[in-house]
Tab-separated table of C-alpha atoms and ligand atoms in Angstrom:
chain	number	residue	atom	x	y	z
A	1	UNK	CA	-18.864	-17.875	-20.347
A	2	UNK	CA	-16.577	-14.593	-20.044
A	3	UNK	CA	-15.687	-12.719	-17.508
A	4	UNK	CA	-16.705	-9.233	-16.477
A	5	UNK	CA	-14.059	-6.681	-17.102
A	6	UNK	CA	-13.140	-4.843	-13.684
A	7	UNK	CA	-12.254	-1.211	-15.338
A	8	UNK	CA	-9.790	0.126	-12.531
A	9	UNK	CA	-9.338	3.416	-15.181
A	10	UNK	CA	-12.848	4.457	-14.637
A	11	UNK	CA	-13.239	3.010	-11.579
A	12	UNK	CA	-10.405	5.954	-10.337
A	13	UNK	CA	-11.483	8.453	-12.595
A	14	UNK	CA	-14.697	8.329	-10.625
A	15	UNK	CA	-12.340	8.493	-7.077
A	16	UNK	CA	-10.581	10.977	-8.754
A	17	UNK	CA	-13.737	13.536	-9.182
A	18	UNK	CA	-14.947	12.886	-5.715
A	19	UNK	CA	-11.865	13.958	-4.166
A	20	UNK	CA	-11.831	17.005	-6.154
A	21	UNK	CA	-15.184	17.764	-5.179
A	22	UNK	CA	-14.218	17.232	-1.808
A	23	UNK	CA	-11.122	18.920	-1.268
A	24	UNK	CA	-12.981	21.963	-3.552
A	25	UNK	CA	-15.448	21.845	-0.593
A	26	UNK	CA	-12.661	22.412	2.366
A	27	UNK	CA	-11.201	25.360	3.536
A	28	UNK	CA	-7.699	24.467	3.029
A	29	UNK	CA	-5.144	22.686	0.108
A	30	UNK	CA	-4.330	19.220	1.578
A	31	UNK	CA	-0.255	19.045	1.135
A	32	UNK	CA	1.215	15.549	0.009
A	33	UNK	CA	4.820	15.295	-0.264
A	34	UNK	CA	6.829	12.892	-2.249
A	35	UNK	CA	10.440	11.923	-1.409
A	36	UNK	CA	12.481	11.094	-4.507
A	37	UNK	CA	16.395	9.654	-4.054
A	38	UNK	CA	18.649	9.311	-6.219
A	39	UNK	CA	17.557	9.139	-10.349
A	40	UNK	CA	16.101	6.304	-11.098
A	41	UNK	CA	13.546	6.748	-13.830
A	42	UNK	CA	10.854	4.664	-13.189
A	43	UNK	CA	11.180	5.812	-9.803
A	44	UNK	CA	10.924	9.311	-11.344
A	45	UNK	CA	7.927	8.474	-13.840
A	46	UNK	CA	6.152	7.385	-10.847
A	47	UNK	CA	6.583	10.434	-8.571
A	48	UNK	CA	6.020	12.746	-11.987
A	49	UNK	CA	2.542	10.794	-12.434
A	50	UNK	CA	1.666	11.131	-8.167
A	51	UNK	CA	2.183	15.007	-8.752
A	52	UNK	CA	-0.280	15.137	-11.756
A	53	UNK	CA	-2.285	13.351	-10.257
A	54	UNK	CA	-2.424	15.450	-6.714
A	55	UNK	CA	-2.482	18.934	-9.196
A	56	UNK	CA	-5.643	17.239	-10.683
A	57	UNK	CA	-7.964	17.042	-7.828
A	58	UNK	CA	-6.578	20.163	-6.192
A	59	UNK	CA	-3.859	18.721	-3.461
A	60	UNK	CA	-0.833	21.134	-3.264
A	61	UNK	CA	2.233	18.002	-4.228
A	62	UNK	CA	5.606	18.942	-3.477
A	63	UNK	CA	8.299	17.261	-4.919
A	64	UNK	CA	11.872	16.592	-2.667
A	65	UNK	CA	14.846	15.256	-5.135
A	66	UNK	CA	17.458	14.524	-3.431
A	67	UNK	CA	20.782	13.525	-5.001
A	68	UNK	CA	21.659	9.378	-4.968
A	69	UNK	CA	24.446	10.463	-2.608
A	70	UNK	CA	22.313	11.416	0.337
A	71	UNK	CA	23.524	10.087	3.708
A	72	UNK	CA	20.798	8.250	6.347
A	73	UNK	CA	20.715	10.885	8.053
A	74	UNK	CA	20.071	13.640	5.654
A	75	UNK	CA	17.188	12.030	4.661
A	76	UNK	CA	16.009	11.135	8.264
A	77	UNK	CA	16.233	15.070	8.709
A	78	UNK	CA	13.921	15.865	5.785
A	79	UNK	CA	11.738	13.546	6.739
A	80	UNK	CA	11.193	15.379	10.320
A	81	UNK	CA	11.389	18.670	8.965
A	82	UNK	CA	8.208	17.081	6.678
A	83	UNK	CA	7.037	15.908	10.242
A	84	UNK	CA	7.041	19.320	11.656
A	85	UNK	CA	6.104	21.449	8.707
A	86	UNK	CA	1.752	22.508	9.062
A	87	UNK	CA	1.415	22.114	5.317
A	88	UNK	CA	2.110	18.914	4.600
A	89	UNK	CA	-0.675	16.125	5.175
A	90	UNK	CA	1.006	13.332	3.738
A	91	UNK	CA	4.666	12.218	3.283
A	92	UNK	CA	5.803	9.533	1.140
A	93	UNK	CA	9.153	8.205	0.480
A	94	UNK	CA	9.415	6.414	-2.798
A	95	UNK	CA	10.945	3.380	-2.859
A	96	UNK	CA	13.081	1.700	-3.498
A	97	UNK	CA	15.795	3.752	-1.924
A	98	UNK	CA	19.482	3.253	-3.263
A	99	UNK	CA	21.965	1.264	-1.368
A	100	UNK	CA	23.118	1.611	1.770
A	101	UNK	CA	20.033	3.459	2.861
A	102	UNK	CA	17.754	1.792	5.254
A	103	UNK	CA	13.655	2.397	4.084
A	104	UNK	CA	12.559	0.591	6.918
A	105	UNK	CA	14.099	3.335	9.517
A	106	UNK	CA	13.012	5.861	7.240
A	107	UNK	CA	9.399	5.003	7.079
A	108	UNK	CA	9.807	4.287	10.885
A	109	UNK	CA	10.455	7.785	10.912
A	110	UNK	CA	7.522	9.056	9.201
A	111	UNK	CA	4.698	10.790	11.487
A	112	UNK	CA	2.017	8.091	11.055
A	113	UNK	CA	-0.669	10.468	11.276
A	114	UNK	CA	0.982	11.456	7.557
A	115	UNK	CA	2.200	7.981	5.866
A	116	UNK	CA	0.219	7.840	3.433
A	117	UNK	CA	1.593	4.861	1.933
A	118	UNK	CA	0.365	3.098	5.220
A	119	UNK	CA	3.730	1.331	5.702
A	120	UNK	CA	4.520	2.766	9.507
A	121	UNK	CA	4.825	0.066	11.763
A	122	UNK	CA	1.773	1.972	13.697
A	123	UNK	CA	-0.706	1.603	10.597
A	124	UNK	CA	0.421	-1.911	9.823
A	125	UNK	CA	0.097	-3.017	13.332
A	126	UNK	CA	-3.762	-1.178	13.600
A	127	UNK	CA	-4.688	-2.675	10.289
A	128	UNK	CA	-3.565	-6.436	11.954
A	129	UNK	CA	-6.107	-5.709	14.889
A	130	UNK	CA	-8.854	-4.279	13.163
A	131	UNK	CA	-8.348	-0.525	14.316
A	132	UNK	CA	-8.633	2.755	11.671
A	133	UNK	CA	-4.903	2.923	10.310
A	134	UNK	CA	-4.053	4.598	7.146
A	135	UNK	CA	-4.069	1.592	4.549
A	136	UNK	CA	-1.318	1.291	1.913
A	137	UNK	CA	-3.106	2.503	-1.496
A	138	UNK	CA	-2.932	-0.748	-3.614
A	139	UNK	CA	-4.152	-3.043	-1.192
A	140	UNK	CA	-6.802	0.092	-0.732
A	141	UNK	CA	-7.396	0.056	-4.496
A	142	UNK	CA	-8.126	-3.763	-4.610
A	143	UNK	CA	-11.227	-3.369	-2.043
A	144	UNK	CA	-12.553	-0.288	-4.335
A	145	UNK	CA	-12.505	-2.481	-7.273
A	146	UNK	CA	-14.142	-5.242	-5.439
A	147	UNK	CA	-16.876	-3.218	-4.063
A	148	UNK	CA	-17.665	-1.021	-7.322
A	149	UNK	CA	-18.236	-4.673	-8.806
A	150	UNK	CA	-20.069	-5.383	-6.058
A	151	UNK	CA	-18.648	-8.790	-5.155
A	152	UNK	CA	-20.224	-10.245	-1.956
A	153	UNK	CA	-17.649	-10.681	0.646
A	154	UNK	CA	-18.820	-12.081	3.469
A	155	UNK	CA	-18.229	-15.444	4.143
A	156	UNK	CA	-16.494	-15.184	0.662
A	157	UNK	CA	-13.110	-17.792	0.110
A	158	UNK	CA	-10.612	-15.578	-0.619
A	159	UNK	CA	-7.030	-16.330	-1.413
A	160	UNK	CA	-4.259	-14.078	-1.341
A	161	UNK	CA	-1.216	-14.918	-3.477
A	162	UNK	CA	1.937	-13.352	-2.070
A	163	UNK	CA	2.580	-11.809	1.209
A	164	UNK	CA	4.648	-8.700	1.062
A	165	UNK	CA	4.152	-5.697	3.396
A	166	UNK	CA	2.985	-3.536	0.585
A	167	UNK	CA	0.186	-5.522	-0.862
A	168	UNK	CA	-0.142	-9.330	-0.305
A	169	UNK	CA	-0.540	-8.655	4.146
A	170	UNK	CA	-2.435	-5.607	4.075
A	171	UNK	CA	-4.880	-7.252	0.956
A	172	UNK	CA	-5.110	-10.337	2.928
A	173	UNK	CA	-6.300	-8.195	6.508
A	174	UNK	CA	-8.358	-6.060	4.598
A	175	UNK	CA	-10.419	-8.856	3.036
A	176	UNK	CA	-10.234	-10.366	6.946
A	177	UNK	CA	-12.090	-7.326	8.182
A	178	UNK	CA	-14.407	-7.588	4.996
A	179	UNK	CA	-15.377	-10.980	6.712
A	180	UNK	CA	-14.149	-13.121	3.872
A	181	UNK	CA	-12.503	-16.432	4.870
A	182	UNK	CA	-8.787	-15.482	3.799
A	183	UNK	CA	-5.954	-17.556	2.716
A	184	UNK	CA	-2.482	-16.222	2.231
A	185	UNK	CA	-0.269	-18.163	-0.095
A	186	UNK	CA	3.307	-17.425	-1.082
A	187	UNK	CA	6.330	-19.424	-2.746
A	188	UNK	CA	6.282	-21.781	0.095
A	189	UNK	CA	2.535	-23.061	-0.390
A	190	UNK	CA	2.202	-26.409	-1.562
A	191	UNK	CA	-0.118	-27.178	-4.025
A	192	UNK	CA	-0.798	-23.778	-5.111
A	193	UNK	CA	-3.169	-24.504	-7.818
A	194	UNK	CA	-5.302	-26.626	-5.671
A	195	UNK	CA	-5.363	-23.345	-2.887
A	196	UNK	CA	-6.312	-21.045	-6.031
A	197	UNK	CA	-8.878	-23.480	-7.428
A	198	UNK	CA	-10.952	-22.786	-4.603
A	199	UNK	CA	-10.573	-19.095	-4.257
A	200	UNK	CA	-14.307	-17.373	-4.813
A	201	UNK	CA	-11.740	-13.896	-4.917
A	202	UNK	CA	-8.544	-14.604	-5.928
A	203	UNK	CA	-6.215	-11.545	-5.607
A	204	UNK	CA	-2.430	-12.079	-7.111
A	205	UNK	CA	0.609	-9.931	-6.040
A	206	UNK	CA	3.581	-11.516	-6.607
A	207	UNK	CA	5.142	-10.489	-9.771
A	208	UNK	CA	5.683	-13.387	-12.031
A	209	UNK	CA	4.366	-13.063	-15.464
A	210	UNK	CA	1.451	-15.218	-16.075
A	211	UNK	CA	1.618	-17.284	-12.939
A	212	UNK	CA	-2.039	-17.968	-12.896
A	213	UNK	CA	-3.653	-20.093	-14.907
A	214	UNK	CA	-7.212	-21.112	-16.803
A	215	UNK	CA	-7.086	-24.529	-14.502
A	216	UNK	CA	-6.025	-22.465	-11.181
A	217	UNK	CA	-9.516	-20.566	-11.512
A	218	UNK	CA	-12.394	-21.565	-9.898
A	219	UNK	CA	-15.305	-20.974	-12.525
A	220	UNK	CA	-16.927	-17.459	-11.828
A	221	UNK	CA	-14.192	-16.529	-9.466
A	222	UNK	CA	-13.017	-13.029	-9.218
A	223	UNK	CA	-9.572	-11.996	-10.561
A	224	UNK	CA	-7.745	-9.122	-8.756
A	225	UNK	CA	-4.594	-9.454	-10.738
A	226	UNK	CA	-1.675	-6.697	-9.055
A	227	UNK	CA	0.965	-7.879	-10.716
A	228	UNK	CA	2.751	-5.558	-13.091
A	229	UNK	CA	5.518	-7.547	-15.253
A	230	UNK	CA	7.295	-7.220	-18.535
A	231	UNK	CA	6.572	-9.752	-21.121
A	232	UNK	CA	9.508	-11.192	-23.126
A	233	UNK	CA	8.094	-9.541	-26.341
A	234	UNK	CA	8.299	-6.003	-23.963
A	235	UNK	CA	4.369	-5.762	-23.261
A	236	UNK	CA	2.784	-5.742	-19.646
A	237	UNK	CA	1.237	-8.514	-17.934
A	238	UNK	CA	0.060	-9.391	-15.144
A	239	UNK	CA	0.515	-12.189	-12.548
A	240	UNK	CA	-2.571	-14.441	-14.314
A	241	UNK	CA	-3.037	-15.224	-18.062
A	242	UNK	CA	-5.577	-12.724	-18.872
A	243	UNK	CA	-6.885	-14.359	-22.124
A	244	UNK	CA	-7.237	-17.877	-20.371
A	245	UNK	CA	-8.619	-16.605	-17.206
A	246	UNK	CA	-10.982	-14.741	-18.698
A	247	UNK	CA	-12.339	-17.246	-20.352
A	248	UNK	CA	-13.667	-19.026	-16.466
A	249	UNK	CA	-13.709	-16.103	-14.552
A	250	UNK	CA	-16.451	-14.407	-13.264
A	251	UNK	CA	-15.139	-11.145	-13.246
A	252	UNK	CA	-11.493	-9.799	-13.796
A	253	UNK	CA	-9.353	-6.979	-13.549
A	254	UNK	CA	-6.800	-6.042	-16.969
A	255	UNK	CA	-3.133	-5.149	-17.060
A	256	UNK	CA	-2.577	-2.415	-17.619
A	257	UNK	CA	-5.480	-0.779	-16.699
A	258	UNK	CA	-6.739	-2.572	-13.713
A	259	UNK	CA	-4.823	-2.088	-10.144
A	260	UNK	CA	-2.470	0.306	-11.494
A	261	UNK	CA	-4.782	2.807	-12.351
A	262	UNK	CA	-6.160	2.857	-8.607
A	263	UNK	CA	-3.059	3.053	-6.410
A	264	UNK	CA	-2.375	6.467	-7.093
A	265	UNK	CA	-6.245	7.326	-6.582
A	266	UNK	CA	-5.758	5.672	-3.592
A	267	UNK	CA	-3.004	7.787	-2.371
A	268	UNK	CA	-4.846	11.140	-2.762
A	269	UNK	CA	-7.503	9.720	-0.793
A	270	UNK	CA	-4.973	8.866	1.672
A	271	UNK	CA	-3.639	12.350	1.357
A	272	UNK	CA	-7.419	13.504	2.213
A	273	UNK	CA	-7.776	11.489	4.928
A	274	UNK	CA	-4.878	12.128	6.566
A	275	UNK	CA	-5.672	16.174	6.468
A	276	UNK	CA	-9.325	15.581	7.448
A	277	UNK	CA	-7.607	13.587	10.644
A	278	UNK	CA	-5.032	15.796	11.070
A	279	UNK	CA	-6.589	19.538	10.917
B	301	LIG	P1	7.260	-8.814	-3.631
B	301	LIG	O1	7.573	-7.955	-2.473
B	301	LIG	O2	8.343	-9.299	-4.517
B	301	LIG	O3	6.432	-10.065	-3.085
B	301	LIG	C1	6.098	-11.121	-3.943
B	301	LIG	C2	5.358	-12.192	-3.172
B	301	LIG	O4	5.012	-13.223	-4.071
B	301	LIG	C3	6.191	-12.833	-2.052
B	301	LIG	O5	5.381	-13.021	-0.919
B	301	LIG	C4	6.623	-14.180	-2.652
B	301	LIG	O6	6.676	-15.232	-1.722
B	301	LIG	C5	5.472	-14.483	-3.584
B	301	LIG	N1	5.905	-15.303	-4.709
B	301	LIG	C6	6.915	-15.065	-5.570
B	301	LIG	N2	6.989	-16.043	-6.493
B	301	LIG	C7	6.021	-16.932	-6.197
B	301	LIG	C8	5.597	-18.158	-6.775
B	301	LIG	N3	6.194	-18.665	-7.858
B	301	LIG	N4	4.566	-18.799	-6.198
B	301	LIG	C9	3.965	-18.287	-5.115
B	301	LIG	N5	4.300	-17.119	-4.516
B	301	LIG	C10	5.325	-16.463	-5.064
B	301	LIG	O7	6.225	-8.093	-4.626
B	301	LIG	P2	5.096	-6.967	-4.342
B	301	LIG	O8	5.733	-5.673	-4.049
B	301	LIG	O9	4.059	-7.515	-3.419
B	301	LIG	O10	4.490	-6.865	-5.816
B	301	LIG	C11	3.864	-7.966	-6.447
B	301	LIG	C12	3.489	-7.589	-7.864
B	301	LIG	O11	2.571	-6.507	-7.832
B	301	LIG	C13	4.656	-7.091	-8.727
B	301	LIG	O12	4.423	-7.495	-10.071
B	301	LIG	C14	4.573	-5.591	-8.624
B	301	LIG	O13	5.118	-4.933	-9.753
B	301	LIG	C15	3.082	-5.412	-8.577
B	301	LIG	N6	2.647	-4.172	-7.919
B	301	LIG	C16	1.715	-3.448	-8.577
B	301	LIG	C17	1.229	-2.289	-8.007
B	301	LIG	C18	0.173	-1.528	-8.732
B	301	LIG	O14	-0.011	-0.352	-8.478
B	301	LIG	N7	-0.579	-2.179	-9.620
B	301	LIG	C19	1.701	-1.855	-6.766
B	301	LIG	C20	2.625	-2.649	-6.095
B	301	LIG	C21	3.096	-3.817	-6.689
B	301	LIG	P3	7.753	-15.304	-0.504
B	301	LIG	O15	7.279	-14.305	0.513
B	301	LIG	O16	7.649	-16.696	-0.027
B	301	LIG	O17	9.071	-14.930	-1.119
């Protein structure tokens, strides 16, 4: 048996042209936002690919550099003049900022009615009980894959591996509220392969190359593998060995090609969302 490829390039090209048809269809140019510090360029290829991205399904993206030097509370100020200013739907901060500044005041900071990235203590907390929050855009991505693949949910084992704020928590609560039967697993889990092995959806976010593998998969399990690492020969890879996995798996996402693709498809649907709420 192999495994169904989960094709998270088309999967957000097909986001991507229902977001331009809706935001064609409004009256208005949703506004995102993105906060760069400092120069760090993958931090910069990132915020030059959200801008395309935004141009491409008609969101009006501004871009705010601001020099590594930038004080806490510079940056707190441009954040509430972002807060304050009509045009802008959705803010985002990209992290990680540069030493000393503090991200979690700074996203603390951030209207929640525009945090796109759903990291507001306000969103996070509403997405923990169940209530409409703005949802950070991988996690977000992850349920889009699973449902364009159609895999049943309900009632579904589903284990989580890794627990940050950014992907592993909100993943976990948004396959709770999906009705699976969710297990979160981090580097403190004991016997790890046994908690995988029974996983009917096994989502991985924790950034080791390769973690995963053939014997940790439950045959015809689904594979949601976030992890994006560097390979000691300088190629990507995931957090599960594709070519093993695949082999057992029922369906499986790629890397690259996979998550990646639908976090920043996510993020203009955030961006939508947040002006359809807001105006
Ligand atoms: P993170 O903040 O470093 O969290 C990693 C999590 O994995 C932690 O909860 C950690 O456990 C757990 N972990 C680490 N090593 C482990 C091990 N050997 N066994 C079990 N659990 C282990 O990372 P993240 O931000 O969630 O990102 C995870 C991966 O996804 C990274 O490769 C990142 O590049 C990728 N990512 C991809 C996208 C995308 O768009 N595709 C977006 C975001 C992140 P503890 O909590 O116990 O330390």
């Amino acid at each position: 048996m192999t495994a169904t490829l989960i094709d998270g390039k088309a999967v957000a090209a097909s986001l991507r042209a229902t977001l331009a048809a809706r935001v064609a269809a409004l009256a208005f140019r949703p506004g995102l936002a993105v906060v760069l510090v400092g120069d760090d360029p993958a931090s910069a290829v990132y915020v030059r690919n959200k801008d395309r991205a935004a141009a491409s399904v008609g969101i009006a993206a501004r871009t705010i550099r601001l020099p590594a030097e930038t004080n806490q509370a510079a940056l707190l100020a441009q954040v509430a003049a972002l807060n304050a200013d009509l045009a802008i739907d959705g803010i985002l901060v990209q992290l990680p900022l540069p030493p000393p500044l503090d991200a979690r005041a700074v996203i603390a900071a951030i209207d929640p009615a525009k945090d796109v990235d759903g990291l507001h203590p306000l969103n996070a907390g509403r997405l923990a009980t169940g209530d409409a929050a703005l949802v950070p855009c991988t996690p977000l991505g992850v349920m889009k894959l699973l449902d364009a693949a159609q895999v049943p949910l309900v009632g579904a084992r589903a284990l989580v591996l890794g627990r940050s704020n950014l992907v592993g928590r909100p993943a976990a609560a948004l396959l709770l509220s999906r009705d699976a039967t969710v297990t979160l697993a981090h580097s403190r889990t004991r016997d790890l392969a046994g908690e995988c092995r029974r996983a009917d959806v096994l989502v991985a976010a924790v950034g080791r190359p390769e973690l995963v593998r053939r014997d940790w998969v439950k045959p015809g399990a689904v594979i949601i593998d976030v992890g994006i690492n560097r390979a000691a020969d300088g190629s990507l890879v995931g957090d599960v060995a594709f070519a093993e996995c695949w082999a057992v798996a029922g369906a499986i996402t790629p890397v690259p090609g996979g998550v990646g693709p639908m976090t920043i498809a996510c993020l203009l649907e955030n961006t939508v969302t947040a002006a359809l709420r807001r105006r």
